[in-house]
Amino acid sequence: MKKLFYTILAVGLTTTAFCQKTFILSHQDKKGFISASAGVSLPVGSFANCNSSAPQACMAGQGVAFNAALGYRLAGPVGLMVRGEQHRNTVDTGAMLDALYRNDSDIWTAKADNWSVMTVMAGPYVTFPMGRFSADARLLAGRALAVLPNTSMSGNFGRTEMSVTTTGSQSMALALGGGVSLRYRLGRLISVHLDADYSRSDFTFKNLTSTAISTDKRSESLSYSSDRTVSVVGVSAGLSILFSTKYHPF
């Protein structure tokens, strides 16, 4: 009987010690993280403007956003972060057609590729621990690469069939952004997080051309440039891998 009692006691003490160790390790302060997330891309400002009379209207719609980040705290709550992000946004083809003067009996359709914007930025961030929760705030700067989409419209003016195509282009520019994250520790090495980020870049797209083709005519414009401001808000969720423990009690 005593042997059984001591066996149960030993198991109980071992289990308690393991639970205590697990609890301590799950709350250990981690100095670095690698994260990945996905969510929605929301255009704002002139990037979302669908008014054809606005000179920089981009007619972008809601899209998807993917990002990955690496952060490491250098002094207390302050650290440095490198973050890469990809946005893909649709084009409002209905707004494209609204810009076209035509009679009610004329039938037109429009097609467009997606906007594509990729940013790589770095900068300081501050983290605020709250038990298993923590909040991050960051200010970033870097470079952005954007692809202005190809567009096309086709239809008729009375009995005349016609199509208009505009070539896209790529451009690089300075990117500025910032954001916040809310994290929750699931264990020693894993946390889940919600991100909200804003970024803005001013692009100049060069060597653009427009071509109009009718039944018996073809006309092509000279190459021209277009200035566009791309500003987006990304809201995403994902996982983080935590590393570099500050203290080692075990």
Coordinates of C-alpha atoms in Angstrom, one line a residue:
M1 CA 0.0 0.0 0.0
K2 CA 2.8 2.4 0.9
K3 CA 4.6 1.6 -2.3
L4 CA 1.4 2.5 -4.3
F5 CA 1.0 5.7 -2.3
Y6 CA 4.6 6.8 -3.0
T7 CA 4.2 5.9 -6.7
I8 CA 1.1 8.1 -6.9
L9 CA 2.8 10.9 -5.0
A10 CA 5.9 10.7 -7.3
V11 CA 3.7 10.8 -10.4
G12 CA 1.8 13.7 -9.0
L13 CA 4.9 15.7 -8.1
T14 CA 6.4 15.0 -11.5
T15 CA 3.2 16.1 -13.3
T16 CA 3.1 19.3 -11.2
A17 CA 6.7 20.1 -11.9
F18 CA 6.2 19.5 -15.6
C19 CA 3.1 21.8 -15.6
Q20 CA 5.0 24.5 -13.7
K21 CA 7.9 24.2 -16.1
T22 CA 5.6 24.4 -19.1
F23 CA 3.8 27.4 -17.7
I24 CA 7.1 29.2 -17.1
L25 CA 8.4 28.4 -20.5
S26 CA 5.2 29.5 -22.2
H27 CA 5.6 32.9 -20.5
Q28 CA 9.3 33.3 -21.2
D29 CA 10.2 36.6 -22.8
K30 CA 11.3 36.1 -26.4
K31 CA 13.5 38.7 -28.2
G32 CA 12.8 37.7 -31.8
F33 CA 10.1 36.4 -34.1
I34 CA 9.5 35.2 -37.7
S35 CA 5.9 35.7 -38.9
A36 CA 3.8 35.1 -42.0
S37 CA 0.2 36.1 -42.5
A38 CA -2.5 36.6 -45.2
G39 CA -5.6 38.8 -45.4
V40 CA -7.4 41.5 -47.4
S41 CA -5.9 44.5 -49.2
L42 CA -8.1 47.6 -49.0
P43 CA -7.2 50.5 -51.4
V44 CA -7.5 54.0 -50.0
G45 CA -7.2 57.5 -51.4
S46 CA -6.6 58.0 -55.1
F47 CA -5.7 54.3 -55.5
A48 CA -9.4 53.5 -54.8
N49 CA -10.8 56.5 -56.7
C50 CA -13.1 55.5 -59.5
N51 CA -13.9 58.9 -60.8
S52 CA -12.6 59.0 -64.4
S53 CA -12.1 62.8 -64.3
A54 CA -9.6 62.5 -61.4
P55 CA -6.1 62.7 -62.9
Q56 CA -4.6 59.9 -60.6
A57 CA -7.7 57.7 -60.2
C58 CA -6.4 54.1 -60.1
M59 CA -9.9 52.4 -59.9
A60 CA -8.5 49.7 -57.6
G61 CA -10.8 47.3 -55.8
Q62 CA -10.4 45.1 -52.7
G63 CA -7.8 42.4 -53.1
V64 CA -5.6 40.0 -51.1
A65 CA -2.4 40.7 -49.1
F66 CA 0.4 38.4 -48.0
N67 CA 3.3 39.3 -45.8
A68 CA 6.3 38.0 -43.9
A69 CA 8.4 39.7 -41.2
L70 CA 11.5 39.2 -39.1
G71 CA 11.9 41.2 -35.9
Y72 CA 14.5 41.3 -33.1
R73 CA 14.4 43.4 -30.0
L74 CA 17.7 45.2 -29.4
A75 CA 17.1 47.2 -26.2
G76 CA 14.2 46.6 -23.9
P77 CA 10.9 46.8 -25.9
V78 CA 12.6 48.4 -28.9
G79 CA 13.8 46.4 -31.9
L80 CA 14.3 46.4 -35.6
M81 CA 12.0 44.7 -38.2
V82 CA 12.2 43.7 -41.9
R83 CA 8.9 43.2 -43.6
G84 CA 7.9 42.1 -47.1
E85 CA 4.4 42.4 -48.4
Q86 CA 2.5 41.6 -51.6
H87 CA -0.8 43.2 -52.6
R88 CA -3.0 42.1 -55.5
N89 CA -6.0 44.3 -56.2
T90 CA -8.7 44.1 -58.9
V91 CA -9.6 46.9 -61.2
D92 CA -13.2 48.3 -61.3
T93 CA -14.0 47.6 -64.9
G94 CA -17.4 49.2 -64.4
A95 CA -15.7 52.5 -63.7
M96 CA -13.6 52.1 -66.8
L97 CA -16.8 51.9 -68.9
D98 CA -18.3 54.9 -67.1
A99 CA -15.5 56.9 -68.4
L100 CA -16.4 56.0 -72.0
Y101 CA -18.9 58.3 -73.8
R102 CA -21.4 56.1 -75.7
N103 CA -25.0 55.9 -76.6
D104 CA -27.4 53.7 -74.6
S105 CA -27.7 51.3 -77.5
D106 CA -24.0 50.8 -77.7
I107 CA -22.7 47.6 -75.9
W108 CA -19.2 47.6 -74.4
T109 CA -17.2 45.3 -72.2
A110 CA -14.0 45.9 -70.3
K111 CA -11.2 43.7 -69.0
A112 CA -8.2 44.4 -66.8
D113 CA -5.3 42.6 -65.2
N114 CA -4.8 43.0 -61.4
W115 CA -2.7 45.7 -59.7
S116 CA 0.3 44.1 -58.1
V117 CA 2.4 45.9 -55.5
M118 CA 5.3 44.4 -53.6
T119 CA 7.1 46.2 -50.8
V120 CA 10.2 45.4 -48.8
M121 CA 10.6 47.8 -45.8
A122 CA 12.6 48.0 -42.5
G123 CA 12.5 50.1 -39.4
P124 CA 12.0 50.3 -35.7
Y125 CA 9.2 48.7 -33.7
V126 CA 8.1 48.7 -30.1
T127 CA 6.4 45.8 -28.3
F128 CA 4.2 46.1 -25.2
P129 CA 3.9 42.7 -23.3
M130 CA 0.6 42.0 -21.5
G131 CA 1.0 38.4 -20.2
R132 CA 0.3 36.0 -23.0
F133 CA -0.8 39.0 -25.1
S134 CA 1.5 41.6 -26.6
A135 CA 1.1 44.6 -29.0
D136 CA 3.6 45.9 -31.5
A137 CA 3.8 49.2 -33.3
R138 CA 6.1 49.9 -36.2
L139 CA 7.3 52.6 -38.6
L140 CA 8.9 51.3 -41.8
A141 CA 10.5 52.6 -45.0
G142 CA 11.9 50.9 -48.1
R143 CA 11.2 50.2 -51.7
A144 CA 8.1 49.2 -53.6
L145 CA 7.6 47.6 -57.0
A146 CA 4.2 48.1 -58.7
V147 CA 2.7 46.7 -61.9
L148 CA 0.2 49.0 -63.7
P149 CA -2.3 46.6 -65.2
N150 CA -3.1 46.1 -68.9
T151 CA -6.6 47.2 -69.8
S152 CA -8.9 46.7 -72.8
M153 CA -12.4 47.7 -73.8
S154 CA -14.3 46.6 -76.8
G155 CA -17.8 47.4 -78.2
N156 CA -19.5 49.4 -80.8
F157 CA -20.4 53.0 -81.7
G158 CA -23.6 52.4 -83.8
R159 CA -22.5 50.0 -86.5
T160 CA -18.8 50.5 -86.0
E161 CA -17.0 47.9 -84.0
M162 CA -14.1 49.2 -82.0
S163 CA -11.6 48.2 -79.3
V164 CA -9.2 50.2 -77.1
T165 CA -6.2 48.6 -75.3
T166 CA -3.7 50.3 -72.9
T167 CA -0.4 48.6 -72.0
G168 CA 0.8 48.4 -68.5
S169 CA 4.2 49.1 -67.0
Q170 CA 6.4 48.5 -64.0
S171 CA 7.8 51.2 -61.6
M172 CA 9.8 51.3 -58.5
A173 CA 9.5 54.0 -55.8
L174 CA 10.1 54.8 -52.1
A175 CA 7.7 53.1 -49.8
L176 CA 6.6 54.4 -46.4
G177 CA 4.4 52.6 -44.0
G178 CA 3.5 51.6 -40.5
G179 CA 1.2 49.3 -38.6
V180 CA 0.2 47.5 -35.4
S181 CA 0.0 43.9 -34.4
L182 CA -1.8 42.0 -31.6
R183 CA -0.2 38.7 -30.6
Y184 CA -1.3 35.8 -28.4
R185 CA 1.2 33.2 -27.1
L186 CA 0.0 29.6 -27.7
G187 CA 3.1 28.1 -26.2
R188 CA 6.8 28.3 -26.0
L189 CA 7.5 28.9 -29.6
I190 CA 4.2 29.8 -31.4
S191 CA 1.9 32.7 -31.3
V192 CA -1.0 33.9 -33.4
H193 CA -1.3 37.5 -34.5
L194 CA -3.6 40.1 -36.2
D195 CA -2.0 42.8 -38.3
A196 CA -3.1 46.2 -39.6
D197 CA -0.7 48.0 -41.9
Y198 CA -0.7 51.1 -44.1
S199 CA 1.7 51.8 -46.9
R200 CA 2.1 54.5 -49.6
S201 CA 4.3 55.0 -52.6
D202 CA 4.3 57.5 -55.5
F203 CA 5.0 55.8 -58.8
T204 CA 5.8 57.1 -62.3
F205 CA 4.9 54.6 -65.0
K206 CA 6.7 55.2 -68.2
N207 CA 6.4 54.0 -71.8
L208 CA 2.6 53.6 -71.8
T209 CA 0.7 53.3 -75.0
S210 CA -2.9 53.2 -76.0
T211 CA -4.2 51.6 -79.2
A212 CA -7.6 52.0 -80.8
I213 CA -8.7 49.6 -83.6
S214 CA -11.9 50.0 -85.6
T215 CA -13.3 48.2 -88.6
D216 CA -10.8 49.7 -91.0
K217 CA -8.5 51.8 -88.9
R218 CA -5.8 51.4 -86.3
S219 CA -4.2 54.3 -84.3
E220 CA -1.6 54.1 -81.6
S221 CA -0.6 56.9 -79.3
L222 CA 2.9 58.0 -78.6
S223 CA 4.6 56.7 -75.4
Y224 CA 3.5 58.7 -72.4
S225 CA 4.0 58.6 -68.6
S226 CA 1.5 58.5 -65.7
D227 CA 2.0 59.4 -62.1
R228 CA 0.0 57.3 -59.6
T229 CA -0.1 57.2 -55.8
V230 CA -0.7 53.7 -54.4
S231 CA -1.9 53.6 -50.8
V232 CA -3.3 50.5 -49.2
V233 CA -4.4 49.2 -45.8
G234 CA -3.7 45.5 -45.2
V235 CA -5.6 43.6 -42.5
S236 CA -4.2 40.0 -42.0
A237 CA -3.8 37.1 -39.6
G238 CA -1.1 34.5 -39.2
L239 CA 1.4 32.7 -37.1
S240 CA 4.7 33.6 -35.6
I241 CA 7.7 31.5 -34.5
L242 CA 9.4 32.9 -31.4
F243 CA 13.1 32.6 -30.7
S244 CA 16.0 33.8 -28.6
T245 CA 15.0 33.5 -24.9
K246 CA 16.3 36.3 -22.7
Y247 CA 16.5 34.1 -19.6
H248 CA 17.2 30.4 -19.3
P249 CA 15.8 29.1 -16.0
F250 CA 16.0 25.4 -17.2

